[in-house]
């Protein structure tokens, strides 16, 4: 059942979207038994479901007491670089001497273990609960990817089982004292999103960062993601436009002359000598990759009255860092993307840490 995030006529708990008028709510003692429930497609489920507060929510709240800031990283569409952003955000905060946890709730497509360089690692249990897998002493990670015997194995689960694992991650993982818990969610607004919003509702979530690419086909879905956040009461910390044009140092490009017969001639040395002879500064080449007919993420954020955090250019070196499971901030290889990421992350820090002072 999908909750619509609002109660009607003083109802108790969530009200399913396809519920009858005057629904008493899924948590009411009369759920599934009231006169208004007759003929409702949810009647049997509501009548047999356990009533009252979920005792697991108390345990989740207790676990989250040691976490100062909780941030969700969301996207309306897959392939926009959400997990890359979540992993690099975690690397950056850990690099600033923060205690960081990264929770991957993308049950069917867990990419965080690879992006943190933790493929093949396993979860261990102690008397305190599940222990995260650590990249550094101050950066722990939890993902279903650590539970799969084969990384190519498909996770074919229905909603209740996925929801149960998310709940288990929140109540059974012992993070210790954290400055930040970053939650990487799958694309869309489905079971995992409803669950994480419900389970963290009473734990003072700082908000969500929504990642998109500039083209309308992504922006359309991101609008839905932002509306989802508003409906379930999660503040939107801001929107990040990823892959916002290709920005590369001129010296890293290759130039070719294509002859009439289709033969290629490498003219890189001659072109760079001509272009760079008058300047000693670093020169970058920029090119649009996606056609942003509707004005891109910045206009969308303005229209929907949420903050725009900034743009991150498409950078092959950032992609390489994600593939190799390392931070893009530890060397100078990500020259095109790291400054933009740093600026966005500083805004996020300022926003959540100032809000909680």
Short mmCIF file of C-alpha atoms in Angstrom, two decimals:
data_model
loop_
_atom_site.label_atom_id
_atom_site.label_comp_id
_atom_site.label_asym_id
_atom_site.label_seq_id
_atom_site.Cartn_x
_atom_site.Cartn_y
_atom_site.Cartn_z
CA UNK A 1 0.00 0.00 0.00
CA UNK A 2 1.32 3.41 -0.89
CA UNK A 3 0.73 6.14 1.67
CA UNK A 4 -0.32 9.54 0.54
CA UNK A 5 1.48 11.26 3.39
CA UNK A 6 -1.62 12.99 4.76
CA UNK A 7 -4.44 12.01 7.08
CA UNK A 8 -8.06 12.68 6.36
CA UNK A 9 -10.85 13.47 8.80
CA UNK A 10 -8.67 12.88 11.85
CA UNK A 11 -7.56 9.43 10.73
CA UNK A 12 -4.80 7.60 12.57
CA UNK A 13 -1.62 6.67 10.68
CA UNK A 14 -1.19 6.58 6.93
CA UNK A 15 -4.09 6.61 4.49
CA UNK A 16 -3.56 4.52 1.33
CA UNK A 17 -3.93 6.41 -1.93
CA UNK A 18 -6.75 4.15 -3.11
CA UNK A 19 -8.60 4.17 0.22
CA UNK A 20 -12.31 4.88 0.58
CA UNK A 21 -13.53 8.24 1.78
CA UNK A 22 -13.48 8.61 5.60
CA UNK A 23 -10.72 6.00 5.93
CA UNK A 24 -9.89 5.68 9.67
CA UNK A 25 -6.18 5.21 8.89
CA UNK A 26 -3.99 2.12 8.92
CA UNK A 27 -3.07 2.45 12.61
CA UNK A 28 -6.61 2.91 13.95
CA UNK A 29 -8.20 0.14 16.02
CA UNK A 30 -11.08 0.13 13.54
CA UNK A 31 -8.80 -0.18 10.49
CA UNK A 32 -10.39 -2.64 8.07
CA UNK A 33 -13.46 -2.98 10.29
CA UNK A 34 -15.19 0.39 10.09
CA UNK A 35 -18.20 1.01 7.87
CA UNK A 36 -16.02 3.21 5.65
CA UNK A 37 -13.74 0.21 4.98
CA UNK A 38 -16.40 -1.84 3.18
CA UNK A 39 -15.28 -2.63 -0.34
CA UNK A 40 -11.87 -0.97 0.07
CA UNK A 41 -9.07 -2.94 -1.70
CA UNK A 42 -6.94 -2.55 1.43
CA UNK A 43 -9.59 -3.84 3.87
CA UNK A 44 -8.14 -7.27 4.58
CA UNK A 45 -4.57 -6.03 4.92
CA UNK A 46 -5.61 -3.27 7.31
CA UNK A 47 -7.79 -5.58 9.39
CA UNK A 48 -5.04 -8.15 9.93
CA UNK A 49 -2.06 -5.81 10.31
CA UNK A 50 -0.70 -5.24 13.83
CA UNK A 51 -1.88 -1.97 15.36
CA UNK A 52 -0.15 0.59 17.50
CA UNK A 53 3.36 2.03 17.42
CA UNK A 54 6.05 -0.07 15.76
CA UNK A 55 8.44 -1.14 18.56
CA UNK A 56 11.31 -1.21 16.05
CA UNK A 57 10.96 2.55 15.60
CA UNK A 58 11.95 3.01 19.25
CA UNK A 59 15.14 1.02 18.64
CA UNK A 60 15.87 3.03 15.48
CA UNK A 61 15.45 6.29 17.40
CA UNK A 62 17.85 5.03 20.08
CA UNK A 63 20.47 4.06 17.47
CA UNK A 64 20.17 7.42 15.74
CA UNK A 65 20.73 9.36 18.97
CA UNK A 66 24.48 9.05 18.40
CA UNK A 67 24.24 10.53 14.87
CA UNK A 68 24.36 14.32 14.65
CA UNK A 69 23.35 14.80 11.02
CA UNK A 70 21.37 12.53 8.72
CA UNK A 71 21.34 13.34 4.99
CA UNK A 72 19.55 11.44 2.21
CA UNK A 73 20.97 11.49 -1.32
CA UNK A 74 18.14 11.03 -3.84
CA UNK A 75 17.49 11.18 -7.55
CA UNK A 76 14.38 10.85 -9.63
CA UNK A 77 16.21 8.98 -12.36
CA UNK A 78 18.96 6.40 -12.54
CA UNK A 79 22.31 7.11 -14.17
CA UNK A 80 22.65 10.71 -12.99
CA UNK A 81 25.63 10.05 -10.71
CA UNK A 82 23.79 9.96 -7.38
CA UNK A 83 25.90 7.19 -5.84
CA UNK A 84 29.08 8.83 -7.12
CA UNK A 85 28.03 12.04 -5.39
CA UNK A 86 27.09 10.19 -2.17
CA UNK A 87 30.44 8.39 -2.06
CA UNK A 88 32.49 11.50 -2.79
CA UNK A 89 30.47 13.48 -0.22
CA UNK A 90 31.36 10.82 2.35
CA UNK A 91 35.05 10.85 1.35
CA UNK A 92 35.11 14.65 1.58
CA UNK A 93 33.49 14.83 5.02
CA UNK A 94 35.79 12.10 6.35
CA UNK A 95 38.70 14.10 4.91
CA UNK A 96 37.56 17.02 7.05
CA UNK A 97 38.01 14.83 10.17
CA UNK A 98 34.30 14.13 10.54
CA UNK A 99 33.03 10.74 11.71
CA UNK A 100 31.01 9.51 8.73
CA UNK A 101 28.72 6.57 7.98
CA UNK A 102 27.47 5.74 4.48
CA UNK A 103 24.33 3.59 4.32
CA UNK A 104 23.43 2.08 0.95
CA UNK A 105 19.70 1.27 0.76
CA UNK A 106 19.71 0.55 -2.96
CA UNK A 107 18.78 -3.09 -2.40
CA UNK A 108 18.63 -4.19 -6.04
CA UNK A 109 21.60 -2.19 -7.34
CA UNK A 110 24.18 -1.70 -4.56
CA UNK A 111 27.11 0.15 -6.12
CA UNK A 112 28.53 1.75 -2.97
CA UNK A 113 30.89 -1.14 -2.05
CA UNK A 114 32.71 -0.74 -5.39
CA UNK A 115 32.74 3.06 -5.20
CA UNK A 116 34.37 2.88 -1.76
CA UNK A 117 36.86 0.19 -2.76
CA UNK A 118 35.25 -2.42 -0.50
CA UNK A 119 34.21 -5.17 -2.91
CA UNK A 120 34.49 -8.64 -1.38
CA UNK A 121 34.25 -7.40 2.22
CA UNK A 122 31.83 -9.00 4.69
CA UNK A 123 29.73 -7.76 7.60
CA UNK A 124 30.69 -8.85 11.10
CA UNK A 125 28.53 -9.01 14.19
CA UNK A 126 29.34 -8.12 17.77
CA UNK A 127 27.32 -7.88 20.96
CA UNK A 128 26.52 -4.29 19.92
CA UNK A 129 25.07 -5.28 16.52
CA UNK A 130 26.29 -5.35 12.94
CA UNK A 131 29.61 -3.63 12.41
CA UNK A 132 30.04 -1.39 9.36
CA UNK A 133 32.86 -2.10 6.93
CA UNK A 134 35.47 0.63 7.31
CA UNK A 135 37.40 2.47 4.62
CA UNK A 136 39.21 4.55 7.21
CA UNK A 137 38.82 4.78 10.98
CA UNK A 138 36.29 7.58 10.49
CA UNK A 139 34.40 6.28 7.43
CA UNK A 140 32.15 3.22 7.80
CA UNK A 141 29.89 1.68 5.16
CA UNK A 142 26.86 -0.63 5.22
CA UNK A 143 25.29 -2.23 2.15
CA UNK A 144 23.49 -5.39 1.05
CA UNK A 145 26.41 -5.72 -1.35
CA UNK A 146 28.45 -7.10 1.56
CA UNK A 147 25.89 -9.89 2.03
CA UNK A 148 25.84 -11.27 -1.50
CA UNK A 149 27.96 -14.39 -2.13
CA UNK A 150 28.30 -13.36 -5.77
CA UNK A 151 28.40 -9.67 -6.84
CA UNK A 152 26.57 -10.64 -10.05
CA UNK A 153 23.67 -12.19 -8.13
CA UNK A 154 20.32 -10.48 -8.74
CA UNK A 155 18.33 -9.41 -5.67
CA UNK A 156 14.73 -10.24 -6.56
CA UNK A 157 12.78 -9.05 -3.54
CA UNK A 158 9.29 -7.69 -3.04
CA UNK A 159 8.66 -4.55 -1.00
CA UNK A 160 8.17 -6.09 2.48
CA UNK A 161 11.50 -7.89 2.40
CA UNK A 162 13.35 -4.78 1.20
CA UNK A 163 11.64 -2.72 3.89
CA UNK A 164 12.62 -5.27 6.52
CA UNK A 165 16.31 -5.06 5.58
CA UNK A 166 16.28 -1.25 5.64
CA UNK A 167 14.74 -1.35 9.10
CA UNK A 168 17.38 -3.86 10.18
CA UNK A 169 20.16 -1.62 8.86
CA UNK A 170 18.81 1.27 10.92
CA UNK A 171 18.20 -0.55 14.19
CA UNK A 172 20.94 -3.21 14.20
CA UNK A 173 24.02 -1.46 12.76
CA UNK A 174 26.29 -0.05 15.45
CA UNK A 175 27.79 3.13 14.01
CA UNK A 176 29.00 4.61 17.27
CA UNK A 177 29.18 8.40 17.43
CA UNK A 178 28.78 9.93 13.97
CA UNK A 179 28.90 13.48 12.73
CA UNK A 180 27.17 12.45 9.48
CA UNK A 181 25.14 9.50 8.25
CA UNK A 182 24.78 9.68 4.45
CA UNK A 183 21.98 7.50 3.06
CA UNK A 184 22.28 6.57 -0.62
CA UNK A 185 18.79 5.66 -1.90
CA UNK A 186 17.80 4.08 -5.22
CA UNK A 187 16.22 6.23 -7.95
CA UNK A 188 12.52 7.02 -7.78
CA UNK A 189 9.94 7.23 -5.00
CA UNK A 190 9.15 3.60 -4.24
CA UNK A 191 9.21 1.23 -1.24
CA UNK A 192 12.72 2.09 -0.09
CA UNK A 193 11.95 5.81 -0.02
CA UNK A 194 8.68 5.43 1.84
CA UNK A 195 10.40 3.16 4.37
CA UNK A 196 13.41 5.39 5.04
CA UNK A 197 11.13 8.42 5.43
CA UNK A 198 8.87 6.54 7.85
CA UNK A 199 11.66 4.96 9.90
CA UNK A 200 13.68 8.18 10.24
CA UNK A 201 10.68 10.45 10.75
CA UNK A 202 11.24 10.85 14.49
CA UNK A 203 15.04 11.15 14.31
CA UNK A 204 15.38 14.73 13.03
CA UNK A 205 16.58 14.11 9.48
CA UNK A 206 18.49 17.16 8.26
CA UNK A 207 17.19 16.74 4.74
CA UNK A 208 17.77 15.43 1.25
CA UNK A 209 20.16 16.32 -1.55
CA UNK A 210 18.63 15.68 -4.96
CA UNK A 211 21.01 14.90 -7.84
CA UNK A 212 20.07 15.35 -11.48
CA UNK A 213 21.55 15.91 -14.92
CA UNK A 214 20.57 19.00 -16.96
CA UNK A 215 18.24 17.53 -19.58
CA UNK A 216 14.45 17.63 -19.26
CA UNK A 217 14.06 13.85 -19.24
CA UNK A 218 15.88 13.82 -15.87
CA UNK A 219 14.42 17.09 -14.55
CA UNK A 220 10.85 15.79 -14.99
CA UNK A 221 11.56 12.90 -12.62
CA UNK A 222 13.45 15.09 -10.16
CA UNK A 223 10.39 17.31 -9.78
CA UNK A 224 8.53 14.21 -8.58
CA UNK A 225 11.34 13.45 -6.11
CA UNK A 226 11.14 16.95 -4.64
CA UNK A 227 7.36 16.69 -4.34
CA UNK A 228 7.81 13.34 -2.58
CA UNK A 229 10.12 14.99 -0.03
CA UNK A 230 7.59 17.74 0.59
CA UNK A 231 4.76 15.23 1.08
CA UNK A 232 6.64 13.11 3.63
CA UNK A 233 8.13 16.11 5.45
CA UNK A 234 11.81 15.75 4.47
CA UNK A 235 13.49 19.15 3.93
CA UNK A 236 15.23 19.54 0.58
CA UNK A 237 18.75 20.80 1.31
CA UNK A 238 19.30 21.49 -2.34
CA UNK A 239 19.68 20.28 -5.91
CA UNK A 240 22.98 19.32 -7.56
CA UNK A 241 23.29 19.40 -11.34
CA UNK A 242 25.74 16.65 -12.23
CA UNK A 243 27.43 16.08 -15.62
CA UNK A 244 26.89 19.77 -16.30
CA UNK A 245 28.95 20.00 -19.47
CA UNK A 246 32.33 18.44 -20.26
CA UNK A 247 35.16 20.43 -18.71
CA UNK A 248 38.70 19.24 -19.38
CA UNK A 249 42.20 20.73 -19.23
CA UNK A 250 43.17 21.64 -22.77
CA UNK A 251 46.44 19.78 -22.37
CA UNK A 252 44.55 16.50 -21.76
CA UNK A 253 42.75 16.60 -25.12
CA UNK A 254 43.75 14.94 -28.35
CA UNK A 255 43.28 16.77 -31.66
CA UNK A 256 42.89 14.98 -34.97
CA UNK A 257 42.67 16.11 -38.56
CA UNK A 258 40.24 14.01 -40.59
CA UNK A 259 41.24 13.77 -44.25
CA UNK A 260 38.85 13.39 -47.18
CA UNK A 261 39.64 9.69 -47.46
CA UNK A 262 38.77 9.13 -43.79
CA UNK A 263 42.37 8.84 -42.64
CA UNK A 264 43.21 10.46 -39.30
CA UNK A 265 46.24 12.55 -38.53
CA UNK A 266 47.18 13.39 -34.95
CA UNK A 267 47.85 17.14 -34.79
CA UNK A 268 47.73 17.49 -31.00
CA UNK A 269 51.25 18.81 -30.57
CA UNK A 270 50.88 21.50 -33.21
CA UNK A 271 47.45 22.64 -32.01
CA UNK A 272 48.45 22.81 -28.35
CA UNK A 273 51.63 24.69 -29.20
CA UNK A 274 49.54 27.27 -31.06
CA UNK A 275 46.85 27.56 -28.38
CA UNK A 276 49.08 27.65 -25.34
CA UNK A 277 51.97 29.80 -26.56
CA UNK A 278 50.33 33.04 -25.47
CA UNK A 279 49.29 31.88 -22.00
CA UNK A 280 51.01 30.23 -19.08
CA UNK A 281 47.74 29.65 -17.20
CA UNK A 282 45.77 26.42 -17.13
CA UNK A 283 43.22 26.51 -19.94
CA UNK A 284 40.15 24.28 -19.97
CA UNK A 285 37.95 23.22 -22.86
CA UNK A 286 34.20 23.22 -22.18
CA UNK A 287 31.39 21.64 -24.18
CA UNK A 288 27.68 21.12 -23.50
CA UNK A 289 26.77 17.43 -23.26
CA UNK A 290 23.05 17.52 -22.54
CA UNK A 291 20.56 19.85 -24.16
CA UNK A 292 18.76 21.65 -21.32
CA UNK A 293 15.67 22.93 -23.09
CA UNK A 294 13.90 23.85 -19.84
CA UNK A 295 16.79 25.75 -18.26
CA UNK A 296 18.35 22.87 -16.34
CA UNK A 297 18.41 22.20 -12.62
CA UNK A 298 18.92 25.80 -11.54
CA UNK A 299 15.68 26.98 -13.13
CA UNK A 300 13.82 23.94 -11.85
CA UNK A 301 15.05 24.59 -8.29
CA UNK A 302 13.97 28.21 -8.53
CA UNK A 303 10.53 27.21 -9.81
CA UNK A 304 10.08 24.69 -6.99
CA UNK A 305 11.50 27.04 -4.35
CA UNK A 306 14.35 24.80 -3.21
CA UNK A 307 18.06 25.71 -2.99
CA UNK A 308 20.34 25.16 -5.97
CA UNK A 309 23.70 23.93 -4.67
CA UNK A 310 25.71 24.07 -7.87
CA UNK A 311 26.99 22.21 -10.92
CA UNK A 312 29.55 19.44 -11.27
CA UNK A 313 31.06 19.04 -14.76
CA UNK A 314 31.42 15.69 -16.47
CA UNK A 315 34.95 14.57 -15.61
CA UNK A 316 36.44 11.25 -16.76
CA UNK A 317 38.83 11.41 -13.81
CA UNK A 318 35.92 11.55 -11.35
CA UNK A 319 34.41 8.52 -13.08
CA UNK A 320 37.76 6.77 -12.79
CA UNK A 321 37.98 7.57 -9.07
CA UNK A 322 34.51 6.05 -8.54
CA UNK A 323 35.44 2.94 -10.53
CA UNK A 324 38.63 2.51 -8.50
CA UNK A 325 36.88 3.12 -5.18
CA UNK A 326 38.87 6.14 -4.07
CA UNK A 327 38.40 9.78 -3.18
CA UNK A 328 38.74 12.34 -5.94
CA UNK A 329 40.15 14.83 -3.41
CA UNK A 330 43.38 13.05 -2.51
CA UNK A 331 45.35 13.96 -5.62
CA UNK A 332 45.24 16.49 -8.43
CA UNK A 333 43.79 14.12 -11.01
CA UNK A 334 40.19 15.38 -10.67
CA UNK A 335 41.12 18.95 -11.51
CA UNK A 336 37.91 19.54 -13.44
CA UNK A 337 35.40 18.30 -10.83
CA UNK A 338 36.96 18.48 -7.36
CA UNK A 339 36.73 22.30 -6.93
CA UNK A 340 33.04 22.25 -7.85
CA UNK A 341 32.31 19.32 -5.54
CA UNK A 342 34.16 21.03 -2.68
CA UNK A 343 32.14 24.20 -3.09
CA UNK A 344 28.86 22.26 -3.00
CA UNK A 345 29.93 20.21 0.03
CA UNK A 346 30.90 23.36 1.92
CA UNK A 347 27.38 24.71 1.30
CA UNK A 348 25.86 21.48 2.63
CA UNK A 349 28.02 21.59 5.75
CA UNK A 350 27.20 25.21 6.40
CA UNK A 351 23.49 24.54 5.94
CA UNK A 352 23.13 21.59 8.30
CA UNK A 353 25.66 22.64 10.94
CA UNK A 354 24.34 26.19 11.17
CA UNK A 355 20.77 24.93 11.39
CA UNK A 356 21.62 22.77 14.41
CA UNK A 357 23.59 25.34 16.38
#
